[in-house]
Every structure is written in structure tokens, then in C-alpha cells.
mmCIF file of C-alpha atoms in Angstrom:
data_model
loop_
_atom_site.group_PDB
_atom_site.id
_atom_site.type_symbol
_atom_site.label_atom_id
_atom_site.label_comp_id
_atom_site.label_asym_id
_atom_site.label_seq_id
_atom_site.Cartn_x
_atom_site.Cartn_y
_atom_site.Cartn_z
ATOM 1 C CA UNK E 1 -29.249 -15.724 -62.852
ATOM 2 C CA UNK E 2 -32.949 -16.741 -63.959
ATOM 3 C CA UNK E 3 -34.173 -13.768 -65.804
ATOM 4 C CA UNK E 4 -37.996 -14.775 -64.919
ATOM 5 C CA UNK E 5 -37.050 -14.459 -61.265
ATOM 6 C CA UNK E 6 -35.482 -11.192 -61.890
ATOM 7 C CA UNK E 7 -38.234 -9.744 -64.056
ATOM 8 C CA UNK E 8 -40.989 -10.704 -61.504
ATOM 9 C CA UNK E 9 -39.116 -9.410 -58.605
ATOM 10 C CA UNK E 10 -37.465 -6.101 -57.655
ATOM 11 C CA UNK E 11 -34.053 -7.116 -58.145
ATOM 12 C CA UNK E 12 -30.764 -4.711 -58.129
ATOM 13 C CA UNK E 13 -27.466 -6.419 -59.510
ATOM 14 C CA UNK E 14 -24.138 -5.224 -58.061
ATOM 15 C CA UNK E 15 -26.280 -3.477 -55.215
ATOM 16 C CA UNK E 16 -24.375 -1.325 -52.909
ATOM 17 C CA UNK E 17 -23.828 -2.398 -49.219
ATOM 18 C CA UNK E 18 -24.579 0.798 -47.751
ATOM 19 C CA UNK E 19 -28.259 0.483 -48.558
ATOM 20 C CA UNK E 20 -28.173 -2.893 -46.980
ATOM 21 C CA UNK E 21 -26.723 -2.173 -43.466
ATOM 22 C CA UNK E 22 -27.142 0.315 -40.665
ATOM 23 C CA UNK E 23 -23.286 1.140 -40.417
ATOM 24 C CA UNK E 24 -23.607 1.727 -44.347
ATOM 25 C CA UNK E 25 -20.079 0.706 -45.157
ATOM 26 C CA UNK E 26 -19.030 1.002 -49.001
ATOM 27 C CA UNK E 27 -18.607 -1.743 -51.598
ATOM 28 C CA UNK E 28 -20.938 -4.059 -53.481
ATOM 29 C CA UNK E 29 -22.450 -7.375 -53.427
ATOM 30 C CA UNK E 30 -23.410 -9.844 -56.364
ATOM 31 C CA UNK E 31 -27.168 -8.551 -55.984
ATOM 32 C CA UNK E 32 -30.342 -7.605 -53.861
ATOM 33 C CA UNK E 33 -33.585 -8.719 -54.206
ATOM 34 C CA UNK E 34 -36.525 -6.626 -52.721
ATOM 35 C CA UNK E 35 -39.703 -8.864 -52.153
ATOM 36 C CA UNK E 36 -43.108 -6.897 -51.789
ATOM 37 C CA UNK E 37 -44.960 -9.803 -50.147
ATOM 38 C CA UNK E 38 -44.613 -13.283 -48.715
ATOM 39 C CA UNK E 39 -45.199 -15.150 -51.809
ATOM 40 C CA UNK E 40 -42.389 -13.282 -53.499
ATOM 41 C CA UNK E 41 -40.403 -13.881 -50.241
ATOM 42 C CA UNK E 42 -40.821 -17.562 -50.413
ATOM 43 C CA UNK E 43 -40.254 -17.956 -54.219
ATOM 44 C CA UNK E 44 -36.862 -15.956 -54.151
ATOM 45 C CA UNK E 45 -35.797 -18.046 -50.972
ATOM 46 C CA UNK E 46 -36.722 -21.329 -52.640
ATOM 47 C CA UNK E 47 -34.946 -20.074 -55.802
ATOM 48 C CA UNK E 48 -31.824 -19.189 -54.381
ATOM 49 C CA UNK E 49 -31.800 -22.511 -52.272
ATOM 50 C CA UNK E 50 -32.252 -24.787 -55.231
ATOM 51 C CA UNK E 51 -29.665 -23.008 -57.286
ATOM 52 C CA UNK E 52 -27.185 -23.179 -54.453
ATOM 53 C CA UNK E 53 -26.485 -19.506 -54.696
ATOM 54 C CA UNK E 54 -24.990 -18.097 -51.458
ATOM 55 C CA UNK E 55 -27.360 -15.475 -49.643
ATOM 56 C CA UNK E 56 -28.502 -14.113 -46.460
ATOM 57 C CA UNK E 57 -31.831 -12.453 -45.320
ATOM 58 C CA UNK E 58 -31.502 -8.890 -44.271
ATOM 59 C CA UNK E 59 -34.289 -6.646 -42.211
ATOM 60 C CA UNK E 60 -32.796 -3.279 -41.203
ATOM 61 C CA UNK E 61 -29.358 -5.022 -41.154
ATOM 62 C CA UNK E 62 -28.610 -3.258 -37.840
ATOM 63 C CA UNK E 63 -26.267 -6.081 -36.380
ATOM 64 C CA UNK E 64 -24.571 -6.776 -39.697
ATOM 65 C CA UNK E 65 -21.221 -6.127 -41.348
ATOM 66 C CA UNK E 66 -20.726 -7.531 -44.871
ATOM 67 C CA UNK E 67 -17.435 -7.459 -46.709
ATOM 68 C CA UNK E 68 -17.461 -6.046 -50.448
ATOM 69 C CA UNK E 69 -15.714 -9.218 -51.321
ATOM 70 C CA UNK E 70 -18.446 -11.567 -50.493
ATOM 71 C CA UNK E 71 -19.815 -13.092 -53.052
ATOM 72 C CA UNK E 72 -23.213 -13.636 -52.188
ATOM 73 C CA UNK E 73 -26.916 -12.393 -52.691
ATOM 74 C CA UNK E 74 -29.345 -10.459 -50.210
ATOM 75 C CA UNK E 75 -33.058 -10.582 -49.791
ATOM 76 C CA UNK E 76 -34.048 -7.456 -48.260
ATOM 77 C CA UNK E 77 -37.603 -7.300 -46.482
ATOM 78 C CA UNK E 78 -37.307 -3.268 -46.007
ATOM 79 C CA UNK E 79 -39.831 -3.037 -49.078
ATOM 80 C CA UNK E 80 -42.477 -5.934 -47.836
ATOM 81 C CA UNK E 81 -45.765 -4.981 -46.759
ATOM 82 C CA UNK E 82 -45.826 -5.029 -42.968
ATOM 83 C CA UNK E 83 -48.708 -6.622 -41.039
ATOM 84 C CA UNK E 84 -49.823 -5.798 -37.354
ATOM 85 C CA UNK E 85 -53.119 -7.196 -35.531
ATOM 86 C CA UNK E 86 -53.957 -6.652 -32.068
ATOM 87 C CA UNK E 87 -56.676 -9.077 -30.620
ATOM 88 C CA UNK E 88 -57.290 -8.939 -26.843
ATOM 89 C CA UNK E 89 -53.556 -9.008 -25.358
ATOM 90 C CA UNK E 90 -52.120 -10.610 -28.210
ATOM 91 C CA UNK E 91 -49.874 -9.425 -30.711
ATOM 92 C CA UNK E 92 -49.681 -10.640 -34.468
ATOM 93 C CA UNK E 93 -46.814 -9.239 -36.517
ATOM 94 C CA UNK E 94 -45.209 -9.876 -39.630
ATOM 95 C CA UNK E 95 -41.142 -10.395 -39.796
ATOM 96 C CA UNK E 96 -40.581 -7.340 -41.851
ATOM 97 C CA UNK E 97 -42.139 -5.000 -39.328
ATOM 98 C CA UNK E 98 -39.703 -2.630 -37.362
ATOM 99 C CA UNK E 99 -39.703 -2.818 -33.597
ATOM 100 C CA UNK E 100 -40.473 0.851 -33.480
ATOM 101 C CA UNK E 101 -43.591 0.402 -35.537
ATOM 102 C CA UNK E 102 -44.746 -2.379 -33.295
ATOM 103 C CA UNK E 103 -44.343 -0.353 -30.008
ATOM 104 C CA UNK E 104 -46.331 2.517 -31.493
ATOM 105 C CA UNK E 105 -49.236 0.083 -32.138
ATOM 106 C CA UNK E 106 -48.867 -1.726 -28.786
ATOM 107 C CA UNK E 107 -48.541 1.791 -27.210
ATOM 108 C CA UNK E 108 -52.031 3.196 -28.351
ATOM 109 C CA UNK E 109 -53.669 -0.294 -27.044
ATOM 110 C CA UNK E 110 -52.118 -0.026 -23.565
ATOM 111 C CA UNK E 111 -50.040 -3.084 -23.832
ATOM 112 C CA UNK E 112 -46.727 -3.508 -22.475
ATOM 113 C CA UNK E 113 -43.569 -5.712 -23.565
ATOM 114 C CA UNK E 114 -41.858 -3.434 -25.980
ATOM 115 C CA UNK E 115 -40.834 -0.165 -24.180
ATOM 116 C CA UNK E 116 -37.461 -1.335 -23.608
ATOM 117 C CA UNK E 117 -36.777 -2.691 -27.170
ATOM 118 C CA UNK E 118 -38.244 0.392 -28.997
ATOM 119 C CA UNK E 119 -34.691 1.848 -29.746
ATOM 120 C CA UNK E 120 -33.330 -1.371 -31.246
ATOM 121 C CA UNK E 121 -33.126 -0.539 -35.144
ATOM 122 C CA UNK E 122 -34.197 -3.988 -36.102
ATOM 123 C CA UNK E 123 -37.289 -5.728 -37.439
ATOM 124 C CA UNK E 124 -39.157 -8.462 -35.637
ATOM 125 C CA UNK E 125 -37.632 -11.044 -37.831
ATOM 126 C CA UNK E 126 -34.154 -9.732 -37.215
ATOM 127 C CA UNK E 127 -34.734 -9.389 -33.554
ATOM 128 C CA UNK E 128 -36.296 -12.687 -33.159
ATOM 129 C CA UNK E 129 -33.325 -14.452 -35.227
ATOM 130 C CA UNK E 130 -30.640 -12.782 -32.952
ATOM 131 C CA UNK E 131 -32.899 -12.739 -29.598
ATOM 132 C CA UNK E 132 -32.655 -8.897 -29.240
ATOM 133 C CA UNK E 133 -32.491 -7.435 -25.677
ATOM 134 C CA UNK E 134 -32.203 -4.262 -24.058
ATOM 135 C CA UNK E 135 -32.472 -2.895 -20.457
ATOM 136 C CA UNK E 136 -33.182 -6.399 -19.105
ATOM 137 C CA UNK E 137 -36.184 -7.333 -21.800
ATOM 138 C CA UNK E 138 -35.544 -9.697 -24.328
ATOM 139 C CA UNK E 139 -37.994 -10.177 -27.450
ATOM 140 C CA UNK E 140 -38.319 -13.791 -26.613
ATOM 141 C CA UNK E 141 -39.773 -12.800 -22.991
ATOM 142 C CA UNK E 142 -43.342 -12.184 -24.556
ATOM 143 C CA UNK E 143 -42.998 -14.582 -27.693
ATOM 144 C CA UNK E 144 -45.554 -17.335 -28.013
ATOM 145 C CA UNK E 145 -44.758 -18.470 -31.364
ATOM 146 C CA UNK E 146 -42.947 -17.864 -34.717
ATOM 147 C CA UNK E 147 -44.189 -18.791 -38.089
ATOM 148 C CA UNK E 148 -41.286 -20.023 -40.389
ATOM 149 C CA UNK E 149 -40.866 -21.338 -43.896
ATOM 150 C CA UNK E 150 -38.201 -24.411 -43.799
ATOM 151 C CA UNK E 151 -37.935 -27.429 -46.224
ATOM 152 C CA UNK E 152 -40.740 -25.994 -48.281
ATOM 153 C CA UNK E 153 -43.382 -25.960 -45.599
ATOM 154 C CA UNK E 154 -44.873 -23.160 -43.169
ATOM 155 C CA UNK E 155 -44.830 -24.393 -39.603
ATOM 156 C CA UNK E 156 -45.217 -22.853 -36.430
ATOM 157 C CA UNK E 157 -42.469 -22.883 -33.869
ATOM 158 C CA UNK E 158 -43.467 -22.614 -30.206
ATOM 159 C CA UNK E 159 -40.900 -20.599 -27.882
ATOM 160 C CA UNK E 160 -40.449 -23.760 -26.096
ATOM 161 C CA UNK E 161 -39.311 -25.614 -29.200
ATOM 162 C CA UNK E 162 -36.764 -22.778 -30.211
ATOM 163 C CA UNK E 163 -33.227 -23.077 -28.891
ATOM 164 C CA UNK E 164 -32.466 -19.610 -27.648
ATOM 165 C CA UNK E 165 -29.993 -17.982 -25.333
ATOM 166 C CA UNK E 166 -28.415 -14.535 -25.252
ATOM 167 C CA UNK E 167 -28.492 -12.880 -28.638
ATOM 168 C CA UNK E 168 -28.751 -16.275 -30.107
ATOM 169 C CA UNK E 169 -31.121 -18.569 -31.659
ATOM 170 C CA UNK E 170 -31.062 -21.755 -33.786
ATOM 171 C CA UNK E 171 -33.283 -19.870 -36.471
ATOM 172 C CA UNK E 172 -30.777 -19.295 -38.828
ATOM 173 C CA UNK E 173 -31.826 -21.776 -41.266
ATOM 174 C CA UNK E 174 -35.309 -20.737 -41.256
ATOM 175 C CA UNK E 175 -37.002 -18.146 -43.191
ATOM 176 C CA UNK E 176 -38.912 -16.093 -40.489
ATOM 177 C CA UNK E 177 -42.276 -15.012 -41.614
ATOM 178 C CA UNK E 178 -44.452 -13.653 -38.563
ATOM 179 C CA UNK E 179 -45.023 -14.040 -35.023
ATOM 180 C CA UNK E 180 -47.333 -14.036 -32.032
ATOM 181 C CA UNK E 181 -46.592 -12.234 -28.661
ATOM 182 C CA UNK E 182 -48.829 -12.482 -25.520
ATOM 183 C CA UNK E 183 -48.561 -9.013 -24.041
ATOM 184 C CA UNK E 184 -50.202 -7.349 -20.809
ATOM 185 C CA UNK E 185 -52.460 -4.361 -19.962
ATOM 186 C CA UNK E 186 -50.438 -1.779 -18.324
ATOM 187 C CA UNK E 187 -51.557 2.001 -17.402
ATOM 188 C CA UNK E 188 -50.602 4.545 -20.111
ATOM 189 C CA UNK E 189 -48.355 6.772 -17.815
ATOM 190 C CA UNK E 190 -46.385 3.379 -16.687
ATOM 191 C CA UNK E 191 -45.747 2.478 -20.220
ATOM 192 C CA UNK E 192 -44.573 6.214 -21.016
ATOM 193 C CA UNK E 193 -42.395 6.264 -17.912
ATOM 194 C CA UNK E 194 -40.606 3.193 -18.696
ATOM 195 C CA UNK E 195 -40.017 4.391 -22.350
ATOM 196 C CA UNK E 196 -38.779 7.582 -21.279
ATOM 197 C CA UNK E 197 -36.205 6.249 -18.718
ATOM 198 C CA UNK E 198 -34.731 4.029 -21.539
ATOM 199 C CA UNK E 199 -34.524 6.927 -24.191
ATOM 200 C CA UNK E 200 -32.526 8.934 -21.408
ATOM 201 C CA UNK E 201 -30.206 5.905 -20.423
ATOM 202 C CA UNK E 202 -29.589 5.118 -24.217
ATOM 203 C CA UNK E 203 -29.041 8.840 -25.041
ATOM 204 C CA UNK E 204 -26.475 9.163 -22.020
ATOM 205 C CA UNK E 205 -24.471 6.028 -23.198
ATOM 206 C CA UNK E 206 -25.035 5.302 -26.701
ATOM 207 C CA UNK E 207 -23.273 7.235 -29.718
ATOM 208 C CA UNK E 208 -25.148 8.788 -32.352
ATOM 209 C CA UNK E 209 -24.096 8.166 -35.926
ATOM 210 C CA UNK E 210 -23.812 5.310 -38.582
ATOM 211 C CA UNK E 211 -22.873 1.996 -36.672
ATOM 212 C CA UNK E 212 -23.707 -1.708 -36.209
ATOM 213 C CA UNK E 213 -24.918 -1.401 -32.540
ATOM 214 C CA UNK E 214 -22.562 -3.038 -29.729
ATOM 215 C CA UNK E 215 -19.782 -4.780 -31.491
ATOM 216 C CA UNK E 216 -18.855 -7.157 -28.631
ATOM 217 C CA UNK E 217 -20.801 -9.378 -26.254
ATOM 218 C CA UNK E 218 -20.144 -8.619 -22.656
ATOM 219 C CA UNK E 219 -17.972 -11.382 -21.031
ATOM 220 C CA UNK E 220 -18.977 -12.651 -18.030
ATOM 221 C CA UNK E 221 -18.301 -9.947 -15.089
ATOM 222 C CA UNK E 222 -17.013 -7.667 -17.093
ATOM 223 C CA UNK E 223 -18.130 -4.778 -19.729
ATOM 224 C CA UNK E 224 -16.661 -5.021 -23.267
ATOM 225 C CA UNK E 225 -16.634 -1.211 -23.680
ATOM 226 C CA UNK E 226 -14.835 -0.781 -20.287
ATOM 227 C CA UNK E 227 -12.345 -2.974 -21.374
ATOM 228 C CA UNK E 228 -11.735 -1.522 -24.613
ATOM 229 C CA UNK E 229 -11.506 2.010 -23.056
ATOM 230 C CA UNK E 230 -8.832 0.944 -20.642
ATOM 231 C CA UNK E 231 -6.878 -0.231 -23.375
ATOM 232 C CA UNK E 232 -6.749 3.474 -24.337
ATOM 233 C CA UNK E 233 -8.566 2.926 -27.469
ATOM 234 C CA UNK E 234 -11.639 5.366 -27.410
ATOM 235 C CA UNK E 235 -11.313 7.649 -30.461
ATOM 236 C CA UNK E 236 -9.029 5.397 -32.317
ATOM 237 C CA UNK E 237 -9.646 5.861 -36.214
ATOM 238 C CA UNK E 238 -8.860 3.968 -39.273
ATOM 239 C CA UNK E 239 -9.749 5.583 -42.581
ATOM 240 C CA UNK E 240 -13.306 6.155 -42.032
ATOM 241 C CA UNK E 241 -13.964 4.119 -39.289
ATOM 242 C CA UNK E 242 -13.853 5.094 -35.471
ATOM 243 C CA UNK E 243 -14.173 3.615 -31.979
ATOM 244 C CA UNK E 244 -16.545 6.046 -30.505
ATOM 245 C CA UNK E 245 -15.337 8.324 -27.517
ATOM 246 C CA UNK E 246 -18.731 8.002 -26.351
ATOM 247 C CA UNK E 247 -18.925 4.548 -25.751
ATOM 248 C CA UNK E 248 -16.104 2.089 -26.665
ATOM 249 C CA UNK E 249 -18.171 -0.971 -27.688
ATOM 250 C CA UNK E 250 -19.441 1.163 -30.592
ATOM 251 C CA UNK E 251 -17.481 1.129 -33.888
ATOM 252 C CA UNK E 252 -18.797 4.198 -35.945
ATOM 253 C CA UNK E 253 -18.577 5.054 -39.837
ATOM 254 C CA UNK E 254 -17.634 8.700 -39.831
ATOM 255 C CA UNK E 255 -16.837 9.237 -43.544
ATOM 256 C CA UNK E 256 -17.407 6.362 -46.243
ATOM 257 C CA UNK E 257 -15.772 3.592 -44.065
ATOM 258 C CA UNK E 258 -15.000 0.459 -45.579
ATOM 259 C CA UNK E 259 -15.451 -3.162 -44.441
ATOM 260 C CA UNK E 260 -11.661 -3.448 -43.935
ATOM 261 C CA UNK E 261 -11.441 -0.108 -41.838
ATOM 262 C CA UNK E 262 -14.313 -1.408 -39.538
ATOM 263 C CA UNK E 263 -12.724 -5.037 -39.208
ATOM 264 C CA UNK E 264 -9.326 -3.767 -38.646
ATOM 265 C CA UNK E 265 -10.744 -1.764 -35.639
ATOM 266 C CA UNK E 266 -12.397 -4.810 -34.364
ATOM 267 C CA UNK E 267 -9.328 -7.050 -34.604
ATOM 268 C CA UNK E 268 -7.287 -4.378 -32.786
ATOM 269 C CA UNK E 269 -9.877 -4.073 -29.950
ATOM 270 C CA UNK E 270 -9.551 -8.020 -29.433
ATOM 271 C CA UNK E 271 -5.766 -8.120 -29.604
ATOM 272 C CA UNK E 272 -5.699 -5.230 -27.113
ATOM 273 C CA UNK E 273 -8.049 -6.717 -24.637
ATOM 274 C CA UNK E 274 -6.546 -10.252 -25.085
ATOM 275 C CA UNK E 275 -3.184 -9.116 -24.590
ATOM 276 C CA UNK E 276 -3.771 -6.677 -21.451
ATOM 277 C CA UNK E 277 -6.682 -8.821 -19.495
ATOM 278 C CA UNK E 278 -6.394 -12.102 -21.225
ATOM 279 C CA UNK E 279 -9.975 -11.923 -22.090
ATOM 280 C CA UNK E 280 -11.416 -13.146 -25.510
ATOM 281 C CA UNK E 281 -13.939 -10.580 -26.844
ATOM 282 C CA UNK E 282 -16.638 -12.399 -28.808
ATOM 283 C CA UNK E 283 -18.301 -10.392 -31.629
ATOM 284 C CA UNK E 284 -21.908 -9.483 -31.065
ATOM 285 C CA UNK E 285 -22.193 -8.064 -34.568
ATOM 286 C CA UNK E 286 -22.589 -10.801 -37.442
ATOM 287 C CA UNK E 287 -19.661 -10.459 -39.804
ATOM 288 C CA UNK E 288 -20.180 -12.009 -43.425
ATOM 289 C CA UNK E 289 -16.996 -12.247 -45.335
#
């Protein structure tokens, strides 16, 4: 590892995975970089690329499961400066900004577009990369363009030039820096009412605790959680992992769970649903091994 890069950047060798993801599984990766600004972010990104070191970029790590056997580095954006600018009905926001913070700003300006997404524990960059959605609203619905760093250059990618579908984009090989959204004016009480309804639905259906969000994509015409529940797997525990008794498409870290605890529960769900219904459950969570 280049000592100059380490000395000029917040770097933690053998970083604990629990600091990097929302499910907080145990174990360590080679190291984690914590850039403070866009310049540091680009320098670290180029350094790792040029030295062909395996790495991933992590915001909140809310849709991520990392193995303690994975030999990789992480660039974490959690300590970066967060920039939000609103001009008329347009929102300009840095990739490191959490969705909840974006909503707080748009709400103050009576701008609609992030109410349904407010409860997703992701950053703008992560939400765009995976085309996050909730309650019929996708982060791409109001997106105009994304500013990315690719092949040593900063370019703007307009929405129509990005390949995206449900919880999937072709932006994995890009470093997302910021984005612009076109929002619409809405009455304060309408925004508040939509938000309140989403909170009620989320609290009623989604479990509290450490998780990586929905584990599986819903197959066509089915709900993954319902299929798992009908296999009698709600509440199943392995080590510190547990299939939620509230919603079977969530796996919780209840007590110092390891990657293997969670991965074994994922495989059990897939095998059971395949054997009983002939349906292949596709993971929504990104698994790094």
C-alpha cells in the first residue's frame, strides 16, 4: 500500500465490516478509506484502479452483505461533505448525502419527489446505483442527470443515457459524484400526508433491528416474503442471524451475526422456495465474497 495515500487520507487497516454496513456482520476487510471531499475520493479511486486492487464504494451499506473472507478495500463516503442546493424546482445534491437529509431539505421548500424514499437508509449515490424504490416511487422518476467520474474524466449522464430497471443500473463501473433532480411544487399538508402514510405502512410491515433491507426481489406475480413464510421459515435462527417473524423477506442480525450465518439463511430460503414452489428467488442484496 502506498504510504503517501494513507498519510494524506483517513485510512483504517483491517477495518471491521460492522462499521460499513447496516446489518453490521462481524469480521474484517483489508482496509477502508474515508475521503473527506471529492478530490480525495477521486485520488483514492484512481489509486486503487491503477494498482488493480479489489475495492467497492460504500455509502450507508444498506443493501450490502460483505464476507470476512473477501480480500478487498472499501471506499466509504460516510465522512464526506454533503452538498444540497435547491434552485427553483431543481435539486442539486452530492452522492454522499443520505436520502433522509435530502427529504428534509425538499420538504422545507414544499418540493415533492422524495416522500416515499425517505425511509430508505441509503445515500443518493447508493440509491441511484441500485435504482432504489419504495411505495411505487423510484429514485429515477425525478432524476435529470448524474455526474460521474469515469476513465479519468467527469461527465454528465442524462437519465435517458443510463440503462436502468427495477433495482438495477449499468453504473457499477462509475464513480457517482452528484445528481440533479427535477421536482414539483406541492402543498405542505399533501407532502406530510404522503409521508405519514408511508411511515405507517413501513412500521406495520418492516421489522426493526439490524438488516440489509429486503433480501430477495419479488418474483413475477408473487411476494418473496410470503413464499418464505409459507415454507414455515419465519423466526428461523442460525447463529446470530434470524429470518424476521414480522416480514420473512428480512434477515436480522440479532446477536453478532457473521456473514456465514446470514448467507446460510439466504440459501435455506432459496432452497425451500425452489423445492416447494419451483421458483428461484433472486437476491436483491449485493453479496460480496
